[in-house]
């Protein structure tokens, strides 16, 4: 992947993994646009990093995605990289009925629906510019974390979707990359340290990922993700049980209301 002279849109780019990648891309001389739901967080990122372009947008909302795509095409016609990074996740108790059935699939709306809709909304521009799509899934696409069943399922869905997308675009000149992080120290994993979960920093993830991007890898499996993929083939029942034993403490006592 060419890493300089690009125009890059990163969803969920105001904090965590998205911001870490945005800053690295900026450092390499790219034009970077980040989106996020929280205007205050976007404003803080902009104040600290004035070269960032920031746009408030909720990728769970199809109408906001359409508006975002229209604005980006008008203001950044040279857009040639889309990084579908935005995501949410949490633990879920599946043994009791949920009080909010609509909210139960919120992770699906953002983690899967957002990726699919953002890609569709910008595919014409990315194709015209012979661009790159980077979808962020997770090592949990290979082996689920049973305490976070919906989140894990969304990442497996993104993995499957990305493989199909790569095939359909193979003659279009659009490169499709999948980044599959292990547990990374961000807001999403706040408190996991207390339960002994091994995590890497966003800086470590960026270092691993950019080395892989430079080498042309299309499926990037940093750190423990490579181990999860291997164990899924070698001893699937064992690794599934290990993750269940490690995550039991995260399951809430009752279903979400």
PDB file of C-alpha atoms in Angstrom:
ATOM      1  CA  UNK A   1       0.000   0.000   0.000  1.00  0.00           C
ATOM      2  CA  UNK A   2       1.236   3.471  -0.893  1.00  0.00           C
ATOM      3  CA  UNK A   3       1.464   5.344   2.419  1.00  0.00           C
ATOM      4  CA  UNK A   4       2.125   8.923   1.304  1.00  0.00           C
ATOM      5  CA  UNK A   5       0.252  11.480  -0.750  1.00  0.00           C
ATOM      6  CA  UNK A   6      -3.142   9.950  -0.001  1.00  0.00           C
ATOM      7  CA  UNK A   7      -6.473  11.464   1.022  1.00  0.00           C
ATOM      8  CA  UNK A   8      -7.775   9.318   3.873  1.00  0.00           C
ATOM      9  CA  UNK A   9     -11.104   9.105   5.694  1.00  0.00           C
ATOM     10  CA  UNK A  10     -11.113   7.292   9.043  1.00  0.00           C
ATOM     11  CA  UNK A  11     -14.397   6.593  10.808  1.00  0.00           C
ATOM     12  CA  UNK A  12     -14.198   6.649  14.592  1.00  0.00           C
ATOM     13  CA  UNK A  13     -10.979   8.606  14.182  1.00  0.00           C
ATOM     14  CA  UNK A  14     -11.240  11.036  17.067  1.00  0.00           C
ATOM     15  CA  UNK A  15      -9.806   8.665  19.703  1.00  0.00           C
ATOM     16  CA  UNK A  16      -8.241   5.260  20.273  1.00  0.00           C
ATOM     17  CA  UNK A  17      -7.079   3.173  17.314  1.00  0.00           C
ATOM     18  CA  UNK A  18      -8.576   5.551  14.761  1.00  0.00           C
ATOM     19  CA  UNK A  19      -6.766   8.606  16.101  1.00  0.00           C
ATOM     20  CA  UNK A  20      -3.478   6.706  16.392  1.00  0.00           C
ATOM     21  CA  UNK A  21      -3.681   5.771  12.713  1.00  0.00           C
ATOM     22  CA  UNK A  22      -4.795   9.273  11.746  1.00  0.00           C
ATOM     23  CA  UNK A  23      -1.722  10.800  13.386  1.00  0.00           C
ATOM     24  CA  UNK A  24       0.620   8.310  11.746  1.00  0.00           C
ATOM     25  CA  UNK A  25      -0.908   9.000   8.336  1.00  0.00           C
ATOM     26  CA  UNK A  26      -0.560  12.744   8.999  1.00  0.00           C
ATOM     27  CA  UNK A  27       3.083  12.257   9.935  1.00  0.00           C
ATOM     28  CA  UNK A  28       3.656  10.597   6.558  1.00  0.00           C
ATOM     29  CA  UNK A  29       2.287  13.616   4.701  1.00  0.00           C
ATOM     30  CA  UNK A  30      -1.269  12.538   3.929  1.00  0.00           C
ATOM     31  CA  UNK A  31      -4.498  14.535   4.069  1.00  0.00           C
ATOM     32  CA  UNK A  32      -6.621  12.970   6.807  1.00  0.00           C
ATOM     33  CA  UNK A  33     -10.309  13.337   7.621  1.00  0.00           C
ATOM     34  CA  UNK A  34     -11.678  11.757  10.802  1.00  0.00           C
ATOM     35  CA  UNK A  35     -15.294  11.263  11.808  1.00  0.00           C
ATOM     36  CA  UNK A  36     -16.942  10.571  15.141  1.00  0.00           C
ATOM     37  CA  UNK A  37     -20.252  10.849  16.961  1.00  0.00           C
ATOM     38  CA  UNK A  38     -19.078  13.174  19.734  1.00  0.00           C
ATOM     39  CA  UNK A  39     -18.445  16.744  18.625  1.00  0.00           C
ATOM     40  CA  UNK A  40     -16.576  17.606  21.835  1.00  0.00           C
ATOM     41  CA  UNK A  41     -14.088  14.789  21.261  1.00  0.00           C
ATOM     42  CA  UNK A  42     -13.636  15.826  17.647  1.00  0.00           C
ATOM     43  CA  UNK A  43     -13.036  19.419  18.747  1.00  0.00           C
ATOM     44  CA  UNK A  44     -10.388  18.276  21.215  1.00  0.00           C
ATOM     45  CA  UNK A  45      -8.630  16.217  18.540  1.00  0.00           C
ATOM     46  CA  UNK A  46      -8.713  19.178  16.165  1.00  0.00           C
ATOM     47  CA  UNK A  47      -7.300  21.553  18.785  1.00  0.00           C
ATOM     48  CA  UNK A  48      -4.399  19.208  19.473  1.00  0.00           C
ATOM     49  CA  UNK A  49      -3.803  18.317  15.835  1.00  0.00           C
ATOM     50  CA  UNK A  50      -4.848  21.289  13.663  1.00  0.00           C
ATOM     51  CA  UNK A  51      -3.996  19.544  10.375  1.00  0.00           C
ATOM     52  CA  UNK A  52      -6.770  17.000  10.956  1.00  0.00           C
ATOM     53  CA  UNK A  53     -10.078  17.538   9.177  1.00  0.00           C
ATOM     54  CA  UNK A  54     -12.976  16.568  11.460  1.00  0.00           C
ATOM     55  CA  UNK A  55     -16.605  15.799  10.583  1.00  0.00           C
ATOM     56  CA  UNK A  56     -19.321  14.828  13.057  1.00  0.00           C
ATOM     57  CA  UNK A  57     -21.225  11.782  11.822  1.00  0.00           C
ATOM     58  CA  UNK A  58     -22.928   8.730  13.310  1.00  0.00           C
ATOM     59  CA  UNK A  59     -22.358   5.701  11.097  1.00  0.00           C
ATOM     60  CA  UNK A  60     -25.278   3.893  12.726  1.00  0.00           C
ATOM     61  CA  UNK A  61     -27.540   6.332  10.851  1.00  0.00           C
ATOM     62  CA  UNK A  62     -27.858   5.727   7.079  1.00  0.00           C
ATOM     63  CA  UNK A  63     -28.997   9.301   6.467  1.00  0.00           C
ATOM     64  CA  UNK A  64     -25.909  10.691   8.179  1.00  0.00           C
ATOM     65  CA  UNK A  65     -23.727   8.366   6.121  1.00  0.00           C
ATOM     66  CA  UNK A  66     -25.335   9.649   2.914  1.00  0.00           C
ATOM     67  CA  UNK A  67     -24.748  13.247   4.021  1.00  0.00           C
ATOM     68  CA  UNK A  68     -21.156  12.478   4.978  1.00  0.00           C
ATOM     69  CA  UNK A  69     -20.464  10.833   1.615  1.00  0.00           C
ATOM     70  CA  UNK A  70     -21.919  13.791  -0.284  1.00  0.00           C
ATOM     71  CA  UNK A  71     -19.798  16.245   1.706  1.00  0.00           C
ATOM     72  CA  UNK A  72     -16.606  14.236   1.323  1.00  0.00           C
ATOM     73  CA  UNK A  73     -17.091  13.846  -2.434  1.00  0.00           C
ATOM     74  CA  UNK A  74     -17.598  17.608  -2.748  1.00  0.00           C
ATOM     75  CA  UNK A  75     -14.781  18.739  -0.453  1.00  0.00           C
ATOM     76  CA  UNK A  76     -12.263  15.898  -0.922  1.00  0.00           C
ATOM     77  CA  UNK A  77     -12.733  14.578  -4.479  1.00  0.00           C
ATOM     78  CA  UNK A  78      -9.288  12.922  -4.374  1.00  0.00           C
ATOM     79  CA  UNK A  79     -10.340  10.608  -1.521  1.00  0.00           C
ATOM     80  CA  UNK A  80      -8.552   7.334  -2.104  1.00  0.00           C
ATOM     81  CA  UNK A  81      -8.450   5.606   1.285  1.00  0.00           C
ATOM     82  CA  UNK A  82     -11.400   4.632   3.480  1.00  0.00           C
ATOM     83  CA  UNK A  83     -10.578   3.147   6.873  1.00  0.00           C
ATOM     84  CA  UNK A  84     -13.707   1.645   8.408  1.00  0.00           C
ATOM     85  CA  UNK A  85     -12.593   1.763  12.013  1.00  0.00           C
ATOM     86  CA  UNK A  86     -15.588   2.958  14.067  1.00  0.00           C
ATOM     87  CA  UNK A  87     -16.891   0.332  16.452  1.00  0.00           C
ATOM     88  CA  UNK A  88     -18.567  -0.259  19.781  1.00  0.00           C
ATOM     89  CA  UNK A  89     -18.631  -3.290  22.007  1.00  0.00           C
ATOM     90  CA  UNK A  90     -19.629  -4.601  25.365  1.00  0.00           C
ATOM     91  CA  UNK A  91     -20.448  -7.696  27.363  1.00  0.00           C
ATOM     92  CA  UNK A  92     -23.924  -9.216  27.110  1.00  0.00           C
ATOM     93  CA  UNK A  93     -25.841 -11.694  29.254  1.00  0.00           C
ATOM     94  CA  UNK A  94     -27.631 -14.025  26.813  1.00  0.00           C
ATOM     95  CA  UNK A  95     -29.399 -16.064  29.490  1.00  0.00           C
ATOM     96  CA  UNK A  96     -32.082 -13.494  30.226  1.00  0.00           C
ATOM     97  CA  UNK A  97     -34.405 -11.512  27.939  1.00  0.00           C
ATOM     98  CA  UNK A  98     -33.208  -8.021  27.082  1.00  0.00           C
ATOM     99  CA  UNK A  99     -35.350  -5.110  28.139  1.00  0.00           C
ATOM    100  CA  UNK A 100     -34.425  -3.162  25.005  1.00  0.00           C
ATOM    101  CA  UNK A 101     -34.671  -5.353  21.915  1.00  0.00           C
ATOM    102  CA  UNK A 102     -33.863  -2.486  19.564  1.00  0.00           C
ATOM    103  CA  UNK A 103     -30.730  -1.613  21.517  1.00  0.00           C
ATOM    104  CA  UNK A 104     -29.645  -5.238  21.558  1.00  0.00           C
ATOM    105  CA  UNK A 105     -28.352  -4.960  17.986  1.00  0.00           C
ATOM    106  CA  UNK A 106     -26.667  -1.566  18.356  1.00  0.00           C
ATOM    107  CA  UNK A 107     -23.245  -3.155  17.923  1.00  0.00           C
ATOM    108  CA  UNK A 108     -24.444  -4.741  14.685  1.00  0.00           C
ATOM    109  CA  UNK A 109     -25.737  -1.404  13.380  1.00  0.00           C
ATOM    110  CA  UNK A 110     -22.360   0.285  13.885  1.00  0.00           C
ATOM    111  CA  UNK A 111     -19.788  -2.476  13.531  1.00  0.00           C
ATOM    112  CA  UNK A 112     -21.354  -4.219  10.539  1.00  0.00           C
ATOM    113  CA  UNK A 113     -23.955  -1.846   9.116  1.00  0.00           C
ATOM    114  CA  UNK A 114     -21.555   1.082   9.302  1.00  0.00           C
ATOM    115  CA  UNK A 115     -18.832  -0.763   7.393  1.00  0.00           C
ATOM    116  CA  UNK A 116     -21.204  -1.955   4.670  1.00  0.00           C
ATOM    117  CA  UNK A 117     -22.962   1.396   4.229  1.00  0.00           C
ATOM    118  CA  UNK A 118     -19.794   3.523   4.321  1.00  0.00           C
ATOM    119  CA  UNK A 119     -18.174   1.290   1.717  1.00  0.00           C
ATOM    120  CA  UNK A 120     -21.204   1.444  -0.547  1.00  0.00           C
ATOM    121  CA  UNK A 121     -21.594   5.219  -0.155  1.00  0.00           C
ATOM    122  CA  UNK A 122     -17.998   5.881  -1.256  1.00  0.00           C
ATOM    123  CA  UNK A 123     -17.230   2.960  -3.573  1.00  0.00           C
ATOM    124  CA  UNK A 124     -17.642   5.036  -6.737  1.00  0.00           C
ATOM    125  CA  UNK A 125     -15.071   7.614  -5.611  1.00  0.00           C
ATOM    126  CA  UNK A 126     -12.671   4.958  -4.320  1.00  0.00           C
ATOM    127  CA  UNK A 127     -12.930   3.053  -7.600  1.00  0.00           C
ATOM    128  CA  UNK A 128     -12.414   6.180  -9.699  1.00  0.00           C
ATOM    129  CA  UNK A 129      -9.307   7.026  -7.649  1.00  0.00           C
ATOM    130  CA  UNK A 130      -7.961   3.439  -7.582  1.00  0.00           C
ATOM    131  CA  UNK A 131      -8.055   3.590  -3.818  1.00  0.00           C
ATOM    132  CA  UNK A 132      -7.745   1.410  -0.744  1.00  0.00           C
ATOM    133  CA  UNK A 133     -10.328   0.173   1.764  1.00  0.00           C
ATOM    134  CA  UNK A 134      -9.086  -0.816   5.224  1.00  0.00           C
ATOM    135  CA  UNK A 135     -11.665  -2.652   7.320  1.00  0.00           C
ATOM    136  CA  UNK A 136     -10.890  -3.057  11.010  1.00  0.00           C
ATOM    137  CA  UNK A 137     -12.211  -6.338  12.386  1.00  0.00           C
ATOM    138  CA  UNK A 138     -10.557  -8.211  15.280  1.00  0.00           C
ATOM    139  CA  UNK A 139      -8.774 -11.366  16.294  1.00  0.00           C
ATOM    140  CA  UNK A 140     -12.171 -12.295  17.744  1.00  0.00           C
ATOM    141  CA  UNK A 141     -13.317 -12.920  14.176  1.00  0.00           C
ATOM    142  CA  UNK A 142     -11.426 -16.218  14.529  1.00  0.00           C
ATOM    143  CA  UNK A 143     -12.342 -17.136  18.106  1.00  0.00           C
ATOM    144  CA  UNK A 144     -15.230 -15.413  19.935  1.00  0.00           C
ATOM    145  CA  UNK A 145     -14.976 -13.913  23.391  1.00  0.00           C
ATOM    146  CA  UNK A 146     -18.108 -15.455  24.922  1.00  0.00           C
ATOM    147  CA  UNK A 147     -18.654 -12.573  27.351  1.00  0.00           C
ATOM    148  CA  UNK A 148     -18.927 -10.264  24.311  1.00  0.00           C
ATOM    149  CA  UNK A 149     -20.953 -12.449  21.948  1.00  0.00           C
ATOM    150  CA  UNK A 150     -22.529  -9.763  19.778  1.00  0.00           C
ATOM    151  CA  UNK A 151     -19.295  -7.833  19.372  1.00  0.00           C
ATOM    152  CA  UNK A 152     -17.458 -11.033  18.429  1.00  0.00           C
ATOM    153  CA  UNK A 153     -20.170 -11.919  15.913  1.00  0.00           C
ATOM    154  CA  UNK A 154     -19.906  -8.489  14.284  1.00  0.00           C
ATOM    155  CA  UNK A 155     -16.179  -8.908  13.806  1.00  0.00           C
ATOM    156  CA  UNK A 156     -16.662 -12.342  12.237  1.00  0.00           C
ATOM    157  CA  UNK A 157     -19.196 -10.725   9.903  1.00  0.00           C
ATOM    158  CA  UNK A 158     -16.760  -7.957   8.931  1.00  0.00           C
ATOM    159  CA  UNK A 159     -14.101 -10.598   8.221  1.00  0.00           C
ATOM    160  CA  UNK A 160     -16.448 -12.503   5.927  1.00  0.00           C
ATOM    161  CA  UNK A 161     -17.698  -9.337   4.221  1.00  0.00           C
ATOM    162  CA  UNK A 162     -14.145  -8.115   3.629  1.00  0.00           C
ATOM    163  CA  UNK A 163     -13.151 -11.356   1.938  1.00  0.00           C
ATOM    164  CA  UNK A 164     -16.130 -11.099  -0.425  1.00  0.00           C
ATOM    165  CA  UNK A 165     -15.449  -7.421  -1.063  1.00  0.00           C
ATOM    166  CA  UNK A 166     -11.855  -8.209  -1.996  1.00  0.00           C
ATOM    167  CA  UNK A 167     -12.981 -10.761  -4.576  1.00  0.00           C
ATOM    168  CA  UNK A 168     -15.588  -8.477  -6.125  1.00  0.00           C
ATOM    169  CA  UNK A 169     -13.106  -5.605  -6.406  1.00  0.00           C
ATOM    170  CA  UNK A 170     -10.096  -7.606  -7.566  1.00  0.00           C
ATOM    171  CA  UNK A 171     -10.276  -6.238 -11.137  1.00  0.00           C
ATOM    172  CA  UNK A 172     -11.271  -2.690 -10.147  1.00  0.00           C
ATOM    173  CA  UNK A 173      -7.904  -1.390  -8.976  1.00  0.00           C
ATOM    174  CA  UNK A 174      -9.228  -1.012  -5.400  1.00  0.00           C
ATOM    175  CA  UNK A 175      -7.080  -2.645  -2.724  1.00  0.00           C
ATOM    176  CA  UNK A 176      -8.951  -4.230   0.200  1.00  0.00           C
ATOM    177  CA  UNK A 177      -7.054  -4.627   3.471  1.00  0.00           C
ATOM    178  CA  UNK A 178      -8.269  -6.134   6.727  1.00  0.00           C
ATOM    179  CA  UNK A 179      -6.716  -5.158  10.046  1.00  0.00           C
ATOM    180  CA  UNK A 180      -7.446  -7.698  12.788  1.00  0.00           C
ATOM    181  CA  UNK A 181      -6.167  -6.276  16.092  1.00  0.00           C
ATOM    182  CA  UNK A 182      -5.793  -8.272  19.298  1.00  0.00           C
ATOM    183  CA  UNK A 183      -6.932  -6.628  22.547  1.00  0.00           C
ATOM    184  CA  UNK A 184      -5.753  -3.016  22.411  1.00  0.00           C
ATOM    185  CA  UNK A 185      -5.610  -0.604  25.344  1.00  0.00           C
ATOM    186  CA  UNK A 186      -8.423   1.899  24.532  1.00  0.00           C
ATOM    187  CA  UNK A 187     -11.717   3.130  25.990  1.00  0.00           C
ATOM    188  CA  UNK A 188     -13.339  -0.037  24.659  1.00  0.00           C
ATOM    189  CA  UNK A 189     -11.140  -2.242  26.858  1.00  0.00           C
ATOM    190  CA  UNK A 190     -11.155  -0.031  29.947  1.00  0.00           C
ATOM    191  CA  UNK A 191     -10.861  -2.215  33.057  1.00  0.00           C
ATOM    192  CA  UNK A 192      -9.638  -5.328  31.272  1.00  0.00           C
ATOM    193  CA  UNK A 193      -6.191  -4.958  32.859  1.00  0.00           C
ATOM    194  CA  UNK A 194      -7.758  -5.722  36.238  1.00  0.00           C
ATOM    195  CA  UNK A 195      -8.734  -9.179  34.983  1.00  0.00           C
ATOM    196  CA  UNK A 196      -5.291 -10.021  33.654  1.00  0.00           C
ATOM    197  CA  UNK A 197      -6.097  -9.573  29.960  1.00  0.00           C
ATOM    198  CA  UNK A 198      -2.966  -9.152  27.844  1.00  0.00           C
ATOM    199  CA  UNK A 199      -3.210  -6.029  25.700  1.00  0.00           C
ATOM    200  CA  UNK A 200      -1.017  -3.997  23.384  1.00  0.00           C
ATOM    201  CA  UNK A 201      -0.878  -0.217  23.069  1.00  0.00           C
ATOM    202  CA  UNK A 202      -2.157   1.744  20.081  1.00  0.00           C
ATOM    203  CA  UNK A 203       1.474   2.664  19.344  1.00  0.00           C
ATOM    204  CA  UNK A 204       2.420  -1.013  19.125  1.00  0.00           C
ATOM    205  CA  UNK A 205      -0.554  -1.717  16.875  1.00  0.00           C
ATOM    206  CA  UNK A 206       0.379   1.138  14.550  1.00  0.00           C
ATOM    207  CA  UNK A 207       3.996  -0.050  14.339  1.00  0.00           C
ATOM    208  CA  UNK A 208       2.962  -3.616  13.476  1.00  0.00           C
ATOM    209  CA  UNK A 209       0.286  -2.493  11.032  1.00  0.00           C
ATOM    210  CA  UNK A 210       2.366  -0.024   9.054  1.00  0.00           C
ATOM    211  CA  UNK A 211       5.144  -2.560   8.644  1.00  0.00           C
ATOM    212  CA  UNK A 212       2.557  -4.953   7.202  1.00  0.00           C
ATOM    213  CA  UNK A 213       1.030  -2.282   4.968  1.00  0.00           C
ATOM    214  CA  UNK A 214       4.461  -1.473   3.570  1.00  0.00           C
ATOM    215  CA  UNK A 215       5.039  -5.146   2.778  1.00  0.00           C
ATOM    216  CA  UNK A 216       1.711  -5.405   0.929  1.00  0.00           C
ATOM    217  CA  UNK A 217      -0.159  -7.709   3.273  1.00  0.00           C
ATOM    218  CA  UNK A 218      -3.913  -7.685   2.775  1.00  0.00           C
ATOM    219  CA  UNK A 219      -4.819  -9.438   6.042  1.00  0.00           C
ATOM    220  CA  UNK A 220      -2.927  -8.035   9.009  1.00  0.00           C
ATOM    221  CA  UNK A 221      -2.848 -10.172  12.174  1.00  0.00           C
ATOM    222  CA  UNK A 222      -0.790  -8.406  14.845  1.00  0.00           C
ATOM    223  CA  UNK A 223       0.302 -10.031  18.093  1.00  0.00           C
ATOM    224  CA  UNK A 224      -2.100 -12.521  19.623  1.00  0.00           C
ATOM    225  CA  UNK A 225      -4.400 -12.455  16.595  1.00  0.00           C
ATOM    226  CA  UNK A 226      -1.959 -14.690  14.733  1.00  0.00           C
ATOM    227  CA  UNK A 227      -2.011 -17.093  17.686  1.00  0.00           C
ATOM    228  CA  UNK A 228      -5.820 -17.149  17.768  1.00  0.00           C
ATOM    229  CA  UNK A 229      -5.971 -17.961  14.059  1.00  0.00           C
ATOM    230  CA  UNK A 230      -3.475 -20.785  14.545  1.00  0.00           C
ATOM    231  CA  UNK A 231      -5.232 -22.236  17.601  1.00  0.00           C
ATOM    232  CA  UNK A 232      -8.594 -22.109  15.861  1.00  0.00           C
ATOM    233  CA  UNK A 233      -7.194 -24.558  13.297  1.00  0.00           C
ATOM    234  CA  UNK A 234      -5.121 -26.657  15.698  1.00  0.00           C
ATOM    235  CA  UNK A 235      -7.411 -26.975  18.738  1.00  0.00           C
ATOM    236  CA  UNK A 236     -10.681 -25.047  18.311  1.00  0.00           C
ATOM    237  CA  UNK A 237     -12.470 -26.557  21.298  1.00  0.00           C
ATOM    238  CA  UNK A 238      -9.531 -25.836  23.572  1.00  0.00           C
ATOM    239  CA  UNK A 239      -9.107 -22.186  22.582  1.00  0.00           C
ATOM    240  CA  UNK A 240     -12.857 -21.533  22.719  1.00  0.00           C
ATOM    241  CA  UNK A 241     -12.983 -22.933  26.259  1.00  0.00           C
ATOM    242  CA  UNK A 242      -9.926 -20.905  27.270  1.00  0.00           C
ATOM    243  CA  UNK A 243     -11.539 -17.660  26.172  1.00  0.00           C
ATOM    244  CA  UNK A 244     -14.769 -18.553  27.958  1.00  0.00           C
ATOM    245  CA  UNK A 245     -12.924 -19.277  31.194  1.00  0.00           C
ATOM    246  CA  UNK A 246     -10.998 -16.022  30.883  1.00  0.00           C
ATOM    247  CA  UNK A 247     -14.084 -13.914  30.161  1.00  0.00           C
ATOM    248  CA  UNK A 248     -16.742 -15.280  32.525  1.00  0.00           C
ATOM    249  CA  UNK A 249     -16.127 -12.447  34.972  1.00  0.00           C
ATOM    250  CA  UNK A 250     -17.123  -9.893  32.317  1.00  0.00           C
ATOM    251  CA  UNK A 251     -20.656 -11.215  31.845  1.00  0.00           C
ATOM    252  CA  UNK A 252     -23.147  -8.887  33.565  1.00  0.00           C
ATOM    253  CA  UNK A 253     -25.391 -10.369  36.233  1.00  0.00           C
ATOM    254  CA  UNK A 254     -28.511  -9.518  34.225  1.00  0.00           C
ATOM    255  CA  UNK A 255     -29.469  -8.644  30.687  1.00  0.00           C
ATOM    256  CA  UNK A 256     -29.276  -5.024  29.561  1.00  0.00           C
ATOM    257  CA  UNK A 257     -32.405  -3.029  30.224  1.00  0.00           C
TER     258      UNK A 257
END
